[in-house]
mmCIF file of C-alpha atoms and ligand atoms in Angstrom:
data_model
loop_
_atom_site.group_PDB
_atom_site.id
_atom_site.type_symbol
_atom_site.label_atom_id
_atom_site.label_comp_id
_atom_site.label_asym_id
_atom_site.label_seq_id
_atom_site.Cartn_x
_atom_site.Cartn_y
_atom_site.Cartn_z
ATOM 1 C CA MET Q 1 74.677 160.532 169.252
ATOM 2 C CA GLN Q 2 73.838 163.913 167.728
ATOM 3 C CA ASN Q 3 76.036 166.769 169.035
ATOM 4 C CA ILE Q 4 75.311 170.299 167.858
ATOM 5 C CA VAL Q 5 77.318 173.459 168.550
ATOM 6 C CA LEU Q 6 75.018 176.491 168.631
ATOM 7 C CA PHE Q 7 77.190 179.514 167.930
ATOM 8 C CA GLY Q 8 76.905 183.277 167.690
ATOM 9 C CA PRO Q 9 77.831 186.565 169.346
ATOM 10 C CA PRO Q 10 76.376 187.612 172.721
ATOM 11 C CA GLY Q 11 72.631 188.072 172.292
ATOM 12 C CA ALA Q 12 72.403 186.122 169.024
ATOM 13 C CA GLY Q 13 69.673 183.862 170.434
ATOM 14 C CA LYS Q 14 71.674 180.791 171.459
ATOM 15 C CA GLY Q 15 69.978 180.359 174.820
ATOM 16 C CA THR Q 16 66.563 181.191 173.366
ATOM 17 C CA GLN Q 17 66.835 178.634 170.565
ATOM 18 C CA SER Q 18 68.430 176.000 172.823
ATOM 19 C CA GLN Q 19 65.299 175.915 174.987
ATOM 20 C CA LYS Q 20 63.192 175.082 171.944
ATOM 21 C CA LEU Q 21 65.693 172.560 170.574
ATOM 22 C CA ILE Q 22 65.803 170.499 173.756
ATOM 23 C CA GLU Q 23 61.986 170.242 173.660
ATOM 24 C CA GLN Q 24 62.022 169.193 170.011
ATOM 25 C CA TYR Q 25 64.892 166.719 170.063
ATOM 26 C CA GLY Q 26 65.322 165.658 173.697
ATOM 27 C CA TYR Q 27 69.000 166.508 173.678
ATOM 28 C CA ILE Q 28 70.847 167.707 176.759
ATOM 29 C CA HIS Q 29 71.498 171.441 176.873
ATOM 30 C CA LEU Q 30 74.991 172.410 178.018
ATOM 31 C CA SER Q 31 75.336 176.176 178.390
ATOM 32 C CA THR Q 32 78.646 177.208 179.935
ATOM 33 C CA GLY Q 33 77.089 180.592 180.773
ATOM 34 C CA ASP Q 34 74.303 178.848 182.746
ATOM 35 C CA LEU Q 35 76.780 176.465 184.403
ATOM 36 C CA LEU Q 36 78.959 179.408 185.478
ATOM 37 C CA ARG Q 37 75.947 181.376 186.763
ATOM 38 C CA SER Q 38 74.882 178.371 188.844
ATOM 39 C CA GLN Q 39 78.380 178.252 190.398
ATOM 40 C CA ILE Q 40 77.999 181.969 191.200
ATOM 41 C CA ALA Q 41 74.586 181.333 192.785
ATOM 42 C CA LEU Q 42 76.078 178.513 194.894
ATOM 43 C CA GLY Q 43 78.850 180.869 196.035
ATOM 44 C CA THR Q 44 81.642 178.432 195.159
ATOM 45 C CA GLN Q 45 85.261 179.571 194.782
ATOM 46 C CA LEU Q 46 85.026 178.888 191.042
ATOM 47 C CA GLY Q 47 81.850 180.990 190.886
ATOM 48 C CA GLN Q 48 83.439 183.898 192.744
ATOM 49 C CA LYS Q 49 86.390 183.984 190.326
ATOM 50 C CA ALA Q 50 84.129 183.603 187.278
ATOM 51 C CA LYS Q 51 81.809 186.391 188.452
ATOM 52 C CA GLU Q 52 84.583 189.015 188.392
ATOM 53 C CA LEU Q 53 85.410 188.151 184.781
ATOM 54 C CA MET Q 54 81.828 187.752 183.572
ATOM 55 C CA ASP Q 55 80.755 191.052 185.134
ATOM 56 C CA ALA Q 56 83.609 192.699 183.224
ATOM 57 C CA GLY Q 57 82.538 191.059 179.941
ATOM 58 C CA ILE Q 58 85.688 188.894 179.778
ATOM 59 C CA LEU Q 59 85.831 185.173 178.961
ATOM 60 C CA VAL Q 60 86.668 182.885 181.893
ATOM 61 C CA PRO Q 61 89.801 180.694 181.519
ATOM 62 C CA ASP Q 62 89.580 177.779 179.104
ATOM 63 C CA GLU Q 63 90.485 175.154 181.710
ATOM 64 C CA VAL Q 64 87.524 176.165 183.880
ATOM 65 C CA VAL Q 65 84.863 175.732 181.194
ATOM 66 C CA ILE Q 66 86.521 172.649 179.671
ATOM 67 C CA GLY Q 67 86.488 171.017 183.125
ATOM 68 C CA MET Q 68 82.781 171.788 183.546
ATOM 69 C CA ILE Q 69 81.926 170.316 180.143
ATOM 70 C CA ALA Q 70 84.033 167.207 180.827
ATOM 71 C CA SER Q 71 82.060 166.594 184.048
ATOM 72 C CA GLU Q 72 78.712 167.039 182.294
ATOM 73 C CA LEU Q 73 79.634 164.606 179.504
ATOM 74 C CA THR Q 74 80.629 161.980 182.055
ATOM 75 C CA ALA Q 75 77.453 162.611 184.078
ATOM 76 C CA ASN Q 76 75.181 161.951 181.055
ATOM 77 C CA PRO Q 77 76.348 158.663 179.502
ATOM 78 C CA GLY Q 78 72.973 157.767 177.946
ATOM 79 C CA ALA Q 79 72.348 161.113 176.201
ATOM 80 C CA LYS Q 80 70.770 161.102 172.714
ATOM 81 C CA GLY Q 81 72.794 164.183 171.957
ATOM 82 C CA PHE Q 82 74.037 167.482 173.331
ATOM 83 C CA ILE Q 83 73.354 171.090 172.386
ATOM 84 C CA PHE Q 84 76.498 173.060 173.212
ATOM 85 C CA ASP Q 85 75.422 176.664 173.844
ATOM 86 C CA GLY Q 86 78.179 179.262 174.273
ATOM 87 C CA PHE Q 87 80.860 176.561 174.132
ATOM 88 C CA PRO Q 88 83.398 176.321 172.543
ATOM 89 C CA ARG Q 89 84.249 180.032 172.658
ATOM 90 C CA THR Q 90 87.973 179.740 171.843
ATOM 91 C CA VAL Q 91 89.938 177.477 169.502
ATOM 92 C CA PRO Q 92 91.587 175.638 172.459
ATOM 93 C CA GLN Q 93 88.053 174.937 173.775
ATOM 94 C CA ALA Q 94 87.095 173.558 170.342
ATOM 95 C CA THR Q 95 90.077 171.204 170.198
ATOM 96 C CA ALA Q 96 89.375 170.111 173.786
ATOM 97 C CA LEU Q 97 85.742 169.390 172.895
ATOM 98 C CA ASP Q 98 86.804 167.192 169.975
ATOM 99 C CA ALA Q 99 89.110 165.242 172.297
ATOM 100 C CA LEU Q 100 86.464 164.892 175.028
ATOM 101 C CA LEU Q 101 83.835 163.666 172.579
ATOM 102 C CA ALA Q 102 86.319 161.220 171.043
ATOM 103 C CA ASP Q 103 86.843 159.797 174.560
ATOM 104 C CA HIS Q 104 83.080 159.110 174.551
ATOM 105 C CA SER Q 105 83.272 157.634 171.003
ATOM 106 C CA THR Q 106 81.342 160.505 169.458
ATOM 107 C CA SER Q 107 81.959 163.837 167.690
ATOM 108 C CA VAL Q 108 80.445 167.211 166.755
ATOM 109 C CA LYS Q 109 77.862 166.720 163.998
ATOM 110 C CA GLY Q 110 77.742 170.381 163.041
ATOM 111 C CA MET Q 111 77.981 174.008 164.109
ATOM 112 C CA ILE Q 112 74.923 176.200 163.550
ATOM 113 C CA ALA Q 113 75.852 179.883 163.708
ATOM 114 C CA LEU Q 114 73.273 182.599 164.307
ATOM 115 C CA GLU Q 115 74.230 185.710 162.344
ATOM 116 C CA VAL Q 116 72.871 188.970 163.800
ATOM 117 C CA ALA Q 117 73.873 192.610 163.161
ATOM 118 C CA HIS Q 118 75.748 194.439 165.914
ATOM 119 C CA ASP Q 119 73.076 197.078 166.614
ATOM 120 C CA VAL Q 120 70.417 194.365 166.965
ATOM 121 C CA LEU Q 121 72.589 192.476 169.471
ATOM 122 C CA VAL Q 122 73.135 195.577 171.583
ATOM 123 C CA ALA Q 123 69.405 196.405 171.594
ATOM 124 C CA ARG Q 124 68.464 192.830 172.608
ATOM 125 C CA LEU Q 125 70.985 192.681 175.453
ATOM 126 C CA LEU Q 126 70.064 196.106 176.828
ATOM 127 C CA ASN Q 127 66.417 195.042 176.690
ATOM 128 C CA ARG Q 128 67.183 191.781 178.524
ATOM 129 C CA GLY Q 129 69.193 193.827 181.040
ATOM 130 C CA LEU Q 130 65.990 195.601 182.092
ATOM 131 C CA THR Q 131 64.725 192.365 183.675
ATOM 132 C CA SER Q 132 67.520 189.749 183.756
ATOM 133 C CA GLY Q 133 69.456 191.138 186.700
ATOM 134 C CA ARG Q 134 72.601 190.148 184.758
ATOM 135 C CA PRO Q 135 75.361 192.677 185.467
ATOM 136 C CA ASP Q 136 76.864 192.009 182.006
ATOM 137 C CA ASP Q 137 73.666 193.178 180.256
ATOM 138 C CA VAL Q 138 73.321 196.571 181.912
ATOM 139 C CA ASN Q 139 75.350 198.974 179.836
ATOM 140 C CA GLU Q 140 76.684 199.480 176.332
ATOM 141 C CA VAL Q 141 80.332 199.668 177.426
ATOM 142 C CA LEU Q 142 80.171 196.167 178.929
ATOM 143 C CA ILE Q 143 78.243 194.814 175.974
ATOM 144 C CA ALA Q 144 80.873 196.304 173.629
ATOM 145 C CA LYS Q 145 83.564 194.515 175.677
ATOM 146 C CA ARG Q 146 81.739 191.196 175.250
ATOM 147 C CA VAL Q 147 81.469 191.763 171.507
ATOM 148 C CA ASP Q 148 85.232 192.591 171.393
ATOM 149 C CA GLU Q 149 85.977 189.317 173.186
ATOM 150 C CA TYR Q 150 83.767 187.528 170.669
ATOM 151 C CA ASN Q 151 85.478 189.148 167.662
ATOM 152 C CA SER Q 152 89.013 188.492 168.885
ATOM 153 C CA LYS Q 153 88.728 185.100 170.614
ATOM 154 C CA THR Q 154 85.488 183.413 169.563
ATOM 155 C CA LYS Q 155 85.054 184.188 165.842
ATOM 156 C CA PRO Q 156 88.059 181.986 164.910
ATOM 157 C CA VAL Q 157 86.085 178.999 166.262
ATOM 158 C CA ALA Q 158 83.802 179.326 163.210
ATOM 159 C CA ASP Q 159 86.834 178.863 160.932
ATOM 160 C CA TYR Q 160 87.779 175.768 162.918
ATOM 161 C CA TYR Q 161 84.444 174.131 162.037
ATOM 162 C CA LYS Q 162 84.421 175.535 158.482
ATOM 163 C CA ALA Q 163 87.717 173.713 157.889
ATOM 164 C CA GLN Q 164 85.935 170.502 158.938
ATOM 165 C CA HIS Q 165 82.944 171.306 156.654
ATOM 166 C CA LYS Q 166 80.686 171.391 159.700
ATOM 167 C CA TYR Q 167 79.582 175.043 159.616
ATOM 168 C CA THR Q 168 76.101 176.325 158.699
ATOM 169 C CA GLY Q 169 75.204 180.002 159.075
ATOM 170 C CA ILE Q 170 71.602 181.112 159.673
ATOM 171 C CA PHE Q 171 70.213 184.651 159.644
ATOM 172 C CA GLY Q 172 69.313 185.138 163.311
ATOM 173 C CA GLU Q 173 67.034 188.186 163.009
ATOM 174 C CA GLY Q 174 63.252 187.992 162.834
ATOM 175 C CA GLU Q 175 60.702 185.808 164.619
ATOM 176 C CA VAL Q 176 62.092 183.269 167.102
ATOM 177 C CA ASP Q 177 59.879 180.517 165.647
ATOM 178 C CA ASP Q 178 60.992 181.183 162.057
ATOM 179 C CA ILE Q 179 64.655 180.975 163.094
ATOM 180 C CA PHE Q 180 63.873 177.796 165.028
ATOM 181 C CA GLN Q 181 62.336 176.186 161.915
ATOM 182 C CA GLN Q 182 65.467 176.976 159.933
ATOM 183 C CA ILE Q 183 67.672 175.420 162.622
ATOM 184 C CA CYS Q 184 65.487 172.288 162.688
ATOM 185 C CA ARG Q 185 65.842 171.923 158.916
ATOM 186 C CA VAL Q 186 69.627 171.963 159.291
ATOM 187 C CA ILE Q 187 69.578 169.429 162.146
ATOM 188 C CA ASP Q 188 67.148 167.150 160.316
ATOM 189 C CA GLY Q 189 69.488 167.314 157.323
ATOM 190 C CA PHE Q 190 72.320 165.914 159.464
ATOM 191 C CA GLY Q 191 70.437 162.616 159.705
ATOM 192 C CA ARG Q 192 70.661 160.485 162.864
HETATM 193 P P1 B4P S 201 76.296 183.390 177.951
HETATM 194 O O1 B4P S 201 75.515 182.985 179.102
HETATM 195 O O2 B4P S 201 76.649 182.337 176.944
HETATM 196 O O3 B4P S 201 75.429 184.550 177.318
HETATM 197 P P2 B4P S 201 75.221 185.339 175.978
HETATM 198 O O4 B4P S 201 76.292 185.121 174.968
HETATM 199 O O5 B4P S 201 74.986 186.717 176.441
HETATM 200 O O6 B4P S 201 73.935 184.987 175.195
HETATM 201 P P3 B4P S 201 72.661 184.075 175.370
HETATM 202 O O7 B4P S 201 72.892 182.985 174.420
HETATM 203 O O8 B4P S 201 72.325 183.708 176.734
HETATM 204 O O9 B4P S 201 71.471 185.046 174.958
HETATM 205 P P4 B4P S 201 70.484 184.924 173.802
HETATM 206 O O10 B4P S 201 71.390 185.205 172.664
HETATM 207 O O11 B4P S 201 69.670 183.681 173.757
HETATM 208 O O12 B4P S 201 77.695 184.049 178.409
HETATM 209 C C1 B4P S 201 77.820 184.990 179.467
HETATM 210 C C2 B4P S 201 79.294 185.128 179.916
HETATM 211 O O13 B4P S 201 79.759 183.880 180.497
HETATM 212 C C3 B4P S 201 80.336 185.414 178.827
HETATM 213 O O14 B4P S 201 80.438 186.802 178.519
HETATM 214 C C4 B4P S 201 81.629 184.858 179.495
HETATM 215 O O15 B4P S 201 82.179 185.760 180.422
HETATM 216 C C5 B4P S 201 81.149 183.629 180.228
HETATM 217 N N1 B4P S 201 81.276 182.384 179.444
HETATM 218 C C6 B4P S 201 80.229 181.588 179.049
HETATM 219 N N2 B4P S 201 80.698 180.542 178.334
HETATM 220 C C7 B4P S 201 82.044 180.680 178.264
HETATM 221 C C8 B4P S 201 83.084 179.924 177.624
HETATM 222 N N3 B4P S 201 82.824 178.824 176.904
HETATM 223 N N4 B4P S 201 84.371 180.354 177.746
HETATM 224 C C9 B4P S 201 84.665 181.443 178.466
HETATM 225 N N5 B4P S 201 83.735 182.210 179.095
HETATM 226 C C10 B4P S 201 82.431 181.839 178.986
HETATM 227 O O16 B4P S 201 69.403 186.064 174.010
HETATM 228 C C11 B4P S 201 69.685 187.415 174.239
HETATM 229 C C12 B4P S 201 68.397 188.224 174.248
HETATM 230 O O17 B4P S 201 67.880 188.306 172.924
HETATM 231 C C13 B4P S 201 67.282 187.624 175.104
HETATM 232 O O18 B4P S 201 66.663 188.669 175.815
HETATM 233 C C14 B4P S 201 66.316 187.027 174.089
HETATM 234 O O19 B4P S 201 64.978 187.036 174.527
HETATM 235 C C15 B4P S 201 66.504 187.930 172.901
HETATM 236 N N6 B4P S 201 66.244 187.269 171.622
HETATM 237 C C16 B4P S 201 66.716 186.052 171.236
HETATM 238 N N7 B4P S 201 66.293 185.765 169.985
HETATM 239 C C17 B4P S 201 65.546 186.853 169.558
HETATM 240 C C18 B4P S 201 64.841 187.168 168.353
HETATM 241 N N8 B4P S 201 64.821 186.350 167.293
HETATM 242 N N9 B4P S 201 64.225 188.363 168.286
HETATM 243 C C19 B4P S 201 64.236 189.221 169.318
HETATM 244 N N10 B4P S 201 64.872 188.972 170.499
HETATM 245 C C20 B4P S 201 65.521 187.809 170.619
#
């Protein structure tokens, strides 16, 4: 099984590239952001609590997202692989993912990190905010809060995978298709 962690700050292109990767490789896409937004849309208690935090640009508690990922892994026993998009976002989430995958006799093959300059991220998110209806995309103060959360809590996750020699950084600016080709080269290099 081929399990890839797609990593990067808010707006780096994780969701965008994930859509193309699932078409190319037939892996299952697990985006904790999408899973949380579907809980919000369903109006569940979990969704209501998550919405307050997400709208403020703050990460939701580790146990919530780890529980969602655990359920998805169990629900997809025959998967060829998973693309983890926006997860893990903290070191405790990364250690939990290793343990969950070990329970399913598999592991993370590699982390692919999209590297994008701060001003480009802000411009992309504000642009998406014009049409996405996402409250966390609408203003620069909220976007700055999300980037702060990324710098303080999420960046250390890259070091976690670097220590395991599983980290590859890719320049995430430019044409979506060019970035996609670079990601495919890295995944193809992992072998099956
Ligand atoms: P997410 O849903 O993961 O959202 P995101 O980081 O904003 O980025 P996304 O990946 O969707 O956007 P993309 O870069 O593809 O998280 C939202 C919130 O949920 C978090 O703030 C947090 O509160 C919570 N959450 C989620 N997971 C969590 C976890 N594990 N733990 C705790 N809390 C969690 O694209 C952005 C824009 O850029 C798009 O408009 C796209 O079209 C554009 N774009 C992409 N690539 C481009 C390119 N090459 N050129 C130009 N534009 C490009």
